[in-house]
XYZ file of C-alpha atoms in Angstrom:
569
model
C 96.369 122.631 56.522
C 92.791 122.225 56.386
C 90.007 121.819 59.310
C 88.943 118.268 61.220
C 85.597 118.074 61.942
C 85.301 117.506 65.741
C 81.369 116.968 65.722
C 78.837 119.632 67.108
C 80.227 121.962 64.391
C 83.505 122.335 66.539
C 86.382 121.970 63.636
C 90.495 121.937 64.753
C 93.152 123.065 62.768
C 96.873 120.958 63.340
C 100.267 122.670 63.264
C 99.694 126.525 63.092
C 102.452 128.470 63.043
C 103.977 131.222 65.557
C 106.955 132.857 64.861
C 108.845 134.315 67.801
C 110.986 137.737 67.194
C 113.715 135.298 67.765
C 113.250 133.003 64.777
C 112.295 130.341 66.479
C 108.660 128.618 65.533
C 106.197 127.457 67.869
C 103.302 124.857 67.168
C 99.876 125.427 68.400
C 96.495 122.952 67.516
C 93.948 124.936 67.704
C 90.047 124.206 68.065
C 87.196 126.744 66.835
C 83.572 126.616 68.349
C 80.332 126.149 65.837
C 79.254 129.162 64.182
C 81.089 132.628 63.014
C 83.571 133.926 65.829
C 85.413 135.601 67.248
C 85.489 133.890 70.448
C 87.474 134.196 73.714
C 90.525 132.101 73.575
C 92.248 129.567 75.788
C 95.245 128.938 75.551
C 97.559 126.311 77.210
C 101.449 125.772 76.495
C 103.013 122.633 77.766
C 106.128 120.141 76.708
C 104.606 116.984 76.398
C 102.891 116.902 73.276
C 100.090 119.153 72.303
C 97.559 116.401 71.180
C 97.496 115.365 74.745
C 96.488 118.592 76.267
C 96.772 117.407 79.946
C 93.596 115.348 79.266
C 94.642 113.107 82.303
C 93.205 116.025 84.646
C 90.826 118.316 81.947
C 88.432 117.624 79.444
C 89.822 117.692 76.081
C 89.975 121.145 74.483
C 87.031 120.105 71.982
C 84.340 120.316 75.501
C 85.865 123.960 76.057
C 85.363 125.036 72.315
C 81.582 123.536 72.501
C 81.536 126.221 74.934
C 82.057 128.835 72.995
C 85.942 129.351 73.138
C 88.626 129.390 71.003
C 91.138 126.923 72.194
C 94.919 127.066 71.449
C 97.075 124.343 72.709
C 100.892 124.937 72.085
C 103.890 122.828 72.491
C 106.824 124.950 73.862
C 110.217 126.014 72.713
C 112.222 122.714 71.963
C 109.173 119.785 72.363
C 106.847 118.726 70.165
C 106.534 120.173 67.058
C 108.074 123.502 68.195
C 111.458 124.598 67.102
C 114.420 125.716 69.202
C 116.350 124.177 72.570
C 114.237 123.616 75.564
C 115.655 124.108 79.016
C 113.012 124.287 81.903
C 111.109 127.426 82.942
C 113.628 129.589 80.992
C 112.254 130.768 77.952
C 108.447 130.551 79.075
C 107.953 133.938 80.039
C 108.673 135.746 76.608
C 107.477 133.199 74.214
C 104.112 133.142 76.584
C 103.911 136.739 76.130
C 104.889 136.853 72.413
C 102.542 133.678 71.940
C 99.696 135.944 73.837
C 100.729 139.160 71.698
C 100.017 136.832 68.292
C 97.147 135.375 69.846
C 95.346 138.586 69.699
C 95.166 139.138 66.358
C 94.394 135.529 65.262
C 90.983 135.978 63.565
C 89.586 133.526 65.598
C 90.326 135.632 68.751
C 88.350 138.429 70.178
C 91.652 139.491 72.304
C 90.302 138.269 75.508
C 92.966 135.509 76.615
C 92.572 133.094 79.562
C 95.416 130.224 80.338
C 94.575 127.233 82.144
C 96.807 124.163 82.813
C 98.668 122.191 85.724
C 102.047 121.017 86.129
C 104.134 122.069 84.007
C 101.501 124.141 82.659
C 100.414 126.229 85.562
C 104.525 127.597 85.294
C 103.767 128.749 81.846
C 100.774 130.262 82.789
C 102.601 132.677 86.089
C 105.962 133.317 84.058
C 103.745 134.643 81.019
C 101.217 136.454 83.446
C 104.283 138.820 84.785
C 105.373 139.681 81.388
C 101.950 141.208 81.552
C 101.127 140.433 77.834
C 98.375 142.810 76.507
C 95.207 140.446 76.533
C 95.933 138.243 78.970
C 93.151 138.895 81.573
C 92.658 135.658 83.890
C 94.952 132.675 84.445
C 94.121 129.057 86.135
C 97.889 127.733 87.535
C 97.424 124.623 88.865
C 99.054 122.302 91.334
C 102.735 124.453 90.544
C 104.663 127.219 91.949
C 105.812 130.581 91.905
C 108.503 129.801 93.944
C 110.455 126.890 91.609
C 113.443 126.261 94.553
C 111.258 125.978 97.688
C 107.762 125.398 96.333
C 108.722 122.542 93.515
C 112.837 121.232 93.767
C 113.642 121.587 97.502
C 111.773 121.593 100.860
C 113.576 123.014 103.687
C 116.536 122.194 102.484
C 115.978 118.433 101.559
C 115.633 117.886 97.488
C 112.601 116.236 96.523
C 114.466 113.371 95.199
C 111.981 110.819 93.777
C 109.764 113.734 92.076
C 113.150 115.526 90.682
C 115.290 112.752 89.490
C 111.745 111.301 87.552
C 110.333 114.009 86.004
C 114.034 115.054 84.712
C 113.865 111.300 83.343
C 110.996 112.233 81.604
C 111.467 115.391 79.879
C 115.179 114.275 78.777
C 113.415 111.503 76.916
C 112.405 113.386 74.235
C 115.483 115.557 74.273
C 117.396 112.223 73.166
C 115.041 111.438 70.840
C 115.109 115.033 69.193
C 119.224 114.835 69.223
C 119.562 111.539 67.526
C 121.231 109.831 70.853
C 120.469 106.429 70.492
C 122.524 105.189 73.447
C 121.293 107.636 75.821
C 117.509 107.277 74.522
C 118.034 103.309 75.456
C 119.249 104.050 79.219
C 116.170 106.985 79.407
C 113.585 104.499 78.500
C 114.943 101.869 80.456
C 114.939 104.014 83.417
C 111.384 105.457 82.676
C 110.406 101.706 82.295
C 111.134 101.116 86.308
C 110.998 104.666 87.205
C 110.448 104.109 91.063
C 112.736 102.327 91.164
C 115.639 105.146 90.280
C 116.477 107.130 92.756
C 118.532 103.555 94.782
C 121.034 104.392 92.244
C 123.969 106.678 93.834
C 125.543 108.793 93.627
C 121.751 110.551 92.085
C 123.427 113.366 90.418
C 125.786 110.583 88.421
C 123.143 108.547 87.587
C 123.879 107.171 84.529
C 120.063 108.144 82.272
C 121.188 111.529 83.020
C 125.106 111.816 83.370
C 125.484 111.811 79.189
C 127.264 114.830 78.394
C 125.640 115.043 75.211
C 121.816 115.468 77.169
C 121.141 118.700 78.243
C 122.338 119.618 81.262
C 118.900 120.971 83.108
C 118.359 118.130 85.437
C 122.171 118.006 86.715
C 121.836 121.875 87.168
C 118.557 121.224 89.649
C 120.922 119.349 91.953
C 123.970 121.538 91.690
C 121.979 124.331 92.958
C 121.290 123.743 96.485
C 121.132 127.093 97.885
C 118.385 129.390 96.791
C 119.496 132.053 94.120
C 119.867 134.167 91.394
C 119.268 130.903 89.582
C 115.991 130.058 90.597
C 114.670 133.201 90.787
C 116.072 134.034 86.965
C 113.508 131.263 86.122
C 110.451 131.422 88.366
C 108.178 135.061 89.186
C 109.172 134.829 93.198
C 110.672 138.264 93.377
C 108.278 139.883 90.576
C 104.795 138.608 92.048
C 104.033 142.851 91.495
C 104.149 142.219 88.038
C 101.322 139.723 88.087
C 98.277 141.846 87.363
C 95.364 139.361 86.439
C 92.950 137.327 89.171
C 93.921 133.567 89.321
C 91.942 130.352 89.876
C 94.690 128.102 92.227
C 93.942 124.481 92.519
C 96.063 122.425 94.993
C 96.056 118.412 95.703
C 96.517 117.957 99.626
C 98.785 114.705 98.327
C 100.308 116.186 95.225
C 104.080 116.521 95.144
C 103.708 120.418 94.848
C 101.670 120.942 97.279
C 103.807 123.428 99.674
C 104.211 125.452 96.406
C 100.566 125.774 95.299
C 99.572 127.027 98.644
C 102.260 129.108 98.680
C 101.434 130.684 94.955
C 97.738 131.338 96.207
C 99.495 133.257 99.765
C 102.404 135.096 97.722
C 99.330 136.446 94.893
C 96.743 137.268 97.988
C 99.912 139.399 99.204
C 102.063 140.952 96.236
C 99.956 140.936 93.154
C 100.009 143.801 91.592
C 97.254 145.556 93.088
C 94.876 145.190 95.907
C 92.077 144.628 92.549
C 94.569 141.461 91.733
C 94.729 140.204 95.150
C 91.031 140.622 95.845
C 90.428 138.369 92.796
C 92.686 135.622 93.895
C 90.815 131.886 94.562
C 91.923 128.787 96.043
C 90.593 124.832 95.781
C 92.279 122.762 97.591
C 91.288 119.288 97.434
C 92.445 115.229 98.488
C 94.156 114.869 95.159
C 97.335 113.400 94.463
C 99.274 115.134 91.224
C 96.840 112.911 88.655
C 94.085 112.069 88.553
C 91.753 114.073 90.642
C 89.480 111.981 91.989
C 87.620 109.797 94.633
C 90.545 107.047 95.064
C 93.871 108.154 96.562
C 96.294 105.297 97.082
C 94.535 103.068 98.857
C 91.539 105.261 100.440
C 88.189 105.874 99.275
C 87.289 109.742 99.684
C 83.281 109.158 98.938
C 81.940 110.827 95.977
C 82.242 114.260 96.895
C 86.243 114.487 95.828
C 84.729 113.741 92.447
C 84.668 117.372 92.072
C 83.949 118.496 88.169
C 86.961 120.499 87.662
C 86.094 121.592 84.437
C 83.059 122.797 84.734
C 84.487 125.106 87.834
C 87.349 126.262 84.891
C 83.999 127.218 82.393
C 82.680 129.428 85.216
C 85.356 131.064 86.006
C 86.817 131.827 82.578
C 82.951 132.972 81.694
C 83.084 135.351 84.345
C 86.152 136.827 83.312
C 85.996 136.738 79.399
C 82.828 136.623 78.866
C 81.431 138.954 81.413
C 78.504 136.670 82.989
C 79.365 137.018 86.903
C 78.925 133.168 87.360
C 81.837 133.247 89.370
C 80.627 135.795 92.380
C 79.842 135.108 95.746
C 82.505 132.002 95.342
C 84.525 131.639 98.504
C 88.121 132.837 98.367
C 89.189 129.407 99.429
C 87.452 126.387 99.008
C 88.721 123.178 100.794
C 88.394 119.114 101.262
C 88.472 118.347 105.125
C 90.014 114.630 104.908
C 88.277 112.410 107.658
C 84.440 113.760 107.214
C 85.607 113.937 103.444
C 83.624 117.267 102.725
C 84.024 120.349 101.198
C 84.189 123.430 103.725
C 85.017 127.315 102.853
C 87.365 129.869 104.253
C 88.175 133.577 103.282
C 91.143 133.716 104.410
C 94.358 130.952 105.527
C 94.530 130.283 108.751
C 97.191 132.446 111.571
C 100.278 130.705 112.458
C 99.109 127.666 114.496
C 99.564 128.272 118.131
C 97.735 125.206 120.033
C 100.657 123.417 121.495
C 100.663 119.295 121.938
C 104.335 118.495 124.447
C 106.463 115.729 123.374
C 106.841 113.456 126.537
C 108.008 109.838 126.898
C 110.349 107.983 129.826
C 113.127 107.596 127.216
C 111.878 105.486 124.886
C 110.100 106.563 122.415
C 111.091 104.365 119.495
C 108.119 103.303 117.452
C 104.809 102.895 118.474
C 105.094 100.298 120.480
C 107.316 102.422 122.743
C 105.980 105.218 125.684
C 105.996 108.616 123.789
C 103.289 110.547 123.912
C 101.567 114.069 123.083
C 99.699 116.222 125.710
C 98.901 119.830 126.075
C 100.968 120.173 129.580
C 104.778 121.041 129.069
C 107.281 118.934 130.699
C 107.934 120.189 134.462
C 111.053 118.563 134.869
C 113.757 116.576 132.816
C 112.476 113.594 131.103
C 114.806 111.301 129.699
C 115.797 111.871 126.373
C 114.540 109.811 123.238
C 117.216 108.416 120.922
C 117.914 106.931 117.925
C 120.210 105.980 115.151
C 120.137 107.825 111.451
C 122.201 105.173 108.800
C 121.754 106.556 105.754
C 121.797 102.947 104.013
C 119.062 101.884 105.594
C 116.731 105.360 105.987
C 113.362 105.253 107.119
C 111.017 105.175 104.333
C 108.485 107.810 103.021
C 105.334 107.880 103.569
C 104.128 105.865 100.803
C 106.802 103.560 100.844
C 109.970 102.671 98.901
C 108.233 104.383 95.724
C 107.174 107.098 97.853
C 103.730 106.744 96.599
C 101.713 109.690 97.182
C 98.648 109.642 99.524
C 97.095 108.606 103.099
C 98.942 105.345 103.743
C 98.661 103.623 106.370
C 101.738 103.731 108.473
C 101.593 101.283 111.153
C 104.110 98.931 110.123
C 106.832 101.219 109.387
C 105.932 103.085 112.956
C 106.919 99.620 114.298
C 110.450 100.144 113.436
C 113.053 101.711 116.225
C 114.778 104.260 113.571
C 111.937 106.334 114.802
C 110.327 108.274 117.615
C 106.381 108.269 117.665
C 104.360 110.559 120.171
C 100.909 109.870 120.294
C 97.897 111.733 122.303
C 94.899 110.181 124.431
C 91.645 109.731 122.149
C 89.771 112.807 121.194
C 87.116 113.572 122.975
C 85.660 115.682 120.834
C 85.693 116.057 116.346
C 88.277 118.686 115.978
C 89.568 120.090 112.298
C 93.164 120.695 111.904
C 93.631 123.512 109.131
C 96.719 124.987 107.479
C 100.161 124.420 108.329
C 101.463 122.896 111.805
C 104.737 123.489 112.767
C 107.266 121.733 114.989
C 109.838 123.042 117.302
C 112.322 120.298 118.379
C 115.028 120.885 120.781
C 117.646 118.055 119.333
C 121.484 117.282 119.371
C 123.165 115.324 116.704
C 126.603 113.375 116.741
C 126.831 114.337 112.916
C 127.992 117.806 111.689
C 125.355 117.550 109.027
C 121.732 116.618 110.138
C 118.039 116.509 108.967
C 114.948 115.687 110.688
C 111.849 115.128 109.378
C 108.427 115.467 111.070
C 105.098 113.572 110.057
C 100.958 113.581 111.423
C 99.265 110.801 111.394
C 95.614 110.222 112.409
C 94.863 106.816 114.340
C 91.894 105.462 113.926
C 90.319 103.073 116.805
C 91.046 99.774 114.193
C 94.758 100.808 113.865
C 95.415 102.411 110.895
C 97.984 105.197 110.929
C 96.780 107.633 108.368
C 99.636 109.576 106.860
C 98.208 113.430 106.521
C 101.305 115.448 106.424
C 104.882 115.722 106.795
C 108.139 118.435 106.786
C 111.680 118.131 106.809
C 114.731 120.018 107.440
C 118.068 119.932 106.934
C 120.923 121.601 109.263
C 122.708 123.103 106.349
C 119.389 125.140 105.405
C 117.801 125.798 109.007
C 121.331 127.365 110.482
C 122.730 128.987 107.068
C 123.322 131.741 109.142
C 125.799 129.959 111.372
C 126.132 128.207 114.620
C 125.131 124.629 114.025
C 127.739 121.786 115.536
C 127.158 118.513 116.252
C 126.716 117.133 119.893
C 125.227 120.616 120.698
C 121.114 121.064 121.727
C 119.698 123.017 118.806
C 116.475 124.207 118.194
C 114.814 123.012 115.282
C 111.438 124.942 114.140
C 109.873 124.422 110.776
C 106.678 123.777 109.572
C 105.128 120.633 107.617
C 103.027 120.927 104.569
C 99.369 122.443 104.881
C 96.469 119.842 105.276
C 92.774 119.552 106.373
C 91.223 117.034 108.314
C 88.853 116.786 110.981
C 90.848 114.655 113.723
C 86.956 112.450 114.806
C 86.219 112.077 118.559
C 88.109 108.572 119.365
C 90.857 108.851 117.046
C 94.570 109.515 118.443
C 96.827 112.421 116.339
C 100.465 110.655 116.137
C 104.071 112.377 115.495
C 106.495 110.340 113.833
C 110.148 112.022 113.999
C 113.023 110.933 111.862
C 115.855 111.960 109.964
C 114.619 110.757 106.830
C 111.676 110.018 104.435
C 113.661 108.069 101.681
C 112.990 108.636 98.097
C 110.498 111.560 99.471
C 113.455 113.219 100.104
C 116.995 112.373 99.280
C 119.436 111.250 102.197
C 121.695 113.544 104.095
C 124.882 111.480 103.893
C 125.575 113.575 107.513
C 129.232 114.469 105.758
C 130.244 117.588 104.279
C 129.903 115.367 100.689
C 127.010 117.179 98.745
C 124.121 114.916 99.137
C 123.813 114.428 95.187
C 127.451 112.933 95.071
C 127.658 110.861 98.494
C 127.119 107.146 97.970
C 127.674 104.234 100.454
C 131.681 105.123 100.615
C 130.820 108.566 102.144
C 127.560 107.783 103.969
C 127.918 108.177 107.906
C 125.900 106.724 110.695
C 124.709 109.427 113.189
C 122.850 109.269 116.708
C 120.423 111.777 117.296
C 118.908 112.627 120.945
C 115.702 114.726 121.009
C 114.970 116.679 123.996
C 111.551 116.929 126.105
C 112.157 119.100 129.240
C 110.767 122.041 131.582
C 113.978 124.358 129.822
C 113.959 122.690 126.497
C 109.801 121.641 125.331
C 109.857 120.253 122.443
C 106.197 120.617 120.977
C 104.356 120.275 117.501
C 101.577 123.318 117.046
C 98.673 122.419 115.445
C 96.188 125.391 113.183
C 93.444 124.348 115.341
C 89.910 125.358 114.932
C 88.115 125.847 117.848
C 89.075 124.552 121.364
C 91.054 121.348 122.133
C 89.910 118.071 121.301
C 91.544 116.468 124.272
């Protein structure tokens, strides 16, 4: 196939060839800088169609080869153009590695490789990297995880419903297509069509776009596996982060869906690479972003011009410095982050200590919504305060964050706070600007009358107009907190866990809120508080529960905050 001319003397070549030891074909486009090479190479492999080369969050590969690199963007085993059967993270550590190993003796390839990408992309990049592929010397993993159970499927326990059942919508669409099944392509697209709109439909795991025993079976497998196991880890690099020997540029979105598992990829890396060289050379961004775009405008906030961050020209820097030797990446700041609220970019070398800055929970025994008495302080209870109760129906859950769709970003969450399904704890005005950094964690002393429980716990900064900013939340469910025994209902339990990470500067008048529940529906799915697997309960099997949370000189329930400097209050 011959060469498209691109402009600036950049030319791209369709279709080329890789043949696995296997059999099997992959498809790679691939663009070539002006002039005589060779050149560095970049190379990104990703399932939803090489020509689009994640051009929703990256300049198209044609910027990257003006730069001077070749550019190899490949469609993965079973999509596209590529041959074979594709089943999720499974095959994308040996055909990375054998696509690397081929790379390096392409004649447009000096056999320095980088890989860059997000998503889907970023798992390509991690599962290659600890095949440790001759070549390969930097990767850029994106908003993804090393950890594919805790750090992209489930959080504490809880699935993450709305992101698991519509991305498995997604990527079966073109497994229909490529199988000939008309019928089942029909109900896919029809689902994709209203995709927020899927995860009503119970019980999830039978939902109809996905039940067809013809599709492959990757998506019903996600919810089958509740526990963490031999068949996550088969598929992810969580108990081989050793074998990941190259630096890595880590971008995280402080709305994205993965969040909890980009953070986490940047910590495991810092801490297990292989070699203290490796870990040295590991760098985080972390900015306001939701998964796509990256930009400015998250839901319905403005985060000023400086989240307009230019990406890609961060990616040329730091794939110069590594393949092409020019040290433009030094004196860079191990972590760089966006503090929401002041909306600026601040720097850290390291992630913050455990939080350890306690706020009580306190109230007169009602706490339900925010029009009832609860509120934070940093005294502990001296006596017994009346307890705070509510009811958890799973048919009518408290919503997520960003609503019914579960929209992703700062929301404002004074209406649903005005709903009794809920506890809200708020503290007196700040006195003081005060940054909250990292990851806060909540320990809530709690009885349930259901055998099966979750609770969920969400920040929210109050401005003096009103508006309930959503900046984080965590969940987690009985059957995951107490795997090791011991839980019953009607009994006080303990129940610590931490929330997702987040950065923002709480301003001197605003109020920090704490919003507990027992759900975040589609965030998470439901806990049908039965012993009926959440992925096959439906309205039949659903049961009402009462849950009492505790606030008491012997029992102080508190959230912790990763507080810099002194208290605000």
């Amino acid at each position: 196939m011959g060469l498209t001319d691109c402009g600036n003397g950049v030319r791209m070549e369709r279709g080329v060839a890789c043949l696995l030891s296997d059999g099997t074909t992959l498809v790679s486009d691939h663009y070539y800088p002006a002039g005589v090479g060779p050149w560095p190479t970049l190379l990104m492999r990703q399932p939803y169609g090489r020509d689009i080369a994640s051009t929703v969050v990256y300049a198209h590969p044609v910027w990257f080869a003006r730069h001077g690199y070749h550019v190899a963007i490949q469609d993965v085993r079973g999509r596209g153009g590529s041959e074979g059967a594709f089943y999720p993270f499974r095959h994308e550590g040996a055909d990375g590695a054998e696509t690397i190993a081929w790379l390096r003796h392409h004649a447009a390839s000096n056999r320095r490789i980088g890989m860059y990408g997000f998503s889907y992309q970023g798992a390509t990049q991690l599962l290659a990297a600890a095949e440790q592929p001759e070549g390969l010397e930097c990767i850029a993993p994106h908003m993804t995880a090393a950890d594919l159970y805790h750090g992209w499927f489930y959080h504490q326990g809880a699935l993450r419903l709305n992101a698991s059942l519509g991305w498995g919508i997604q990527l079966l669409r073109e497994d229909a297509r490529r199988l000939g099944l008309h019928e089942a392509s029909d109900r896919l697209e029809a689902a994709w069509a209203n995709i927020r709109a899927q995860a009503v439909h119970v019980p999830y795991a039978s939902h109809p776009a996905i039940a067809d025993a013809e599709l492959p079976g990757y998506v019903r497998d996600w919810f089958a596996h509740r526990e963490p196991g031999d068949y996550w880890t088969s598929q992810d690099v969580s108990t081989r982060l050793n074998r990941i020997q190259v630096p890595a540029l880590h971008i995280a979105g402080w709305f994205d869906t993965y969040l909890t598992g980009s953070i986490d990829s940047y910590l495991a890396l810092r801490n297990h690479a292989g070699g203290d060289y490796v870990r040295a050379n590991q760098f985080l961004i972390a900015g306001p972003w939701v998964h796509h775009p990256w930009g400015d405008r998250v839901g319905d906030a403005n985060l000023s011009a400086a989240a307009n961050l230019d990406t890609n020209a961060l990616l040329l820097r730091w794939f110069d410095h590594w393949l092409k030797d020019s040290s433009d990446f030094s004196g860079e700041p191990r972590i760089r982050y966006f503090a929401l609220g002041v909306n600026e970019w601040r720097s850290a070398e390291d992630w913050p200590a455990a939080p350890t800055h306690a706020l009580y929970l306190h109230s007169e025994g009602k706490a339900n919504s925010r029009e009832g008495n609860g509120m934070l302080s940093g005294q502990p209870p001296e006596d017994e305060e009346p307890r705070d109760v509510f009811v958890y129906d799973p048919g009518v859950p408290v919503i997520a964050p960003g609503g019914p769709q579960a929209m992703s970003g700062p929301f404002d969450q004074a209406a649903l706070e005005m709903s009794n399904n809920l506890l809200v704890y708020a503290s007196e005005p700040a006195v003081r600007d005060a940054e909250i950094f990292g990851h806060a964690r909540i320990v809530l002393y709690a009885t349930t009358s259901a055998a099966h429980a979750d609770f969920t716990a969400k920040m929210v900064r109050v401005a003096p107009s009103g508006r309930a900013e959503f900046v984080a939340i965590g969940v987690a469910r009985s059957s995951w907190l107490f795997r090791d025994g011991g839980y019953a209902a009607d009994t006080i339990h303990a129940w610590e866990f931490t929330l997702e990470p987040v950065a923002f500067v709480l301003a001197a008048g605003e109020r920090l809120r704490l919003e507990i529940a027992s759900s975040a529906f589609p965030l998470y799915d439901r806990n049908p508080s039965t012993g009926v697997p959440p992925q096959s309960a439906d309205n039949w099997t659903w049961c009402r529960s009462t849950q009492q949370v505790l606030h008491s000189a012997t029992h102080a329930s508190a959230l912790y905050l990763p507080l810099k400097g002194g208290s605000p209050w």
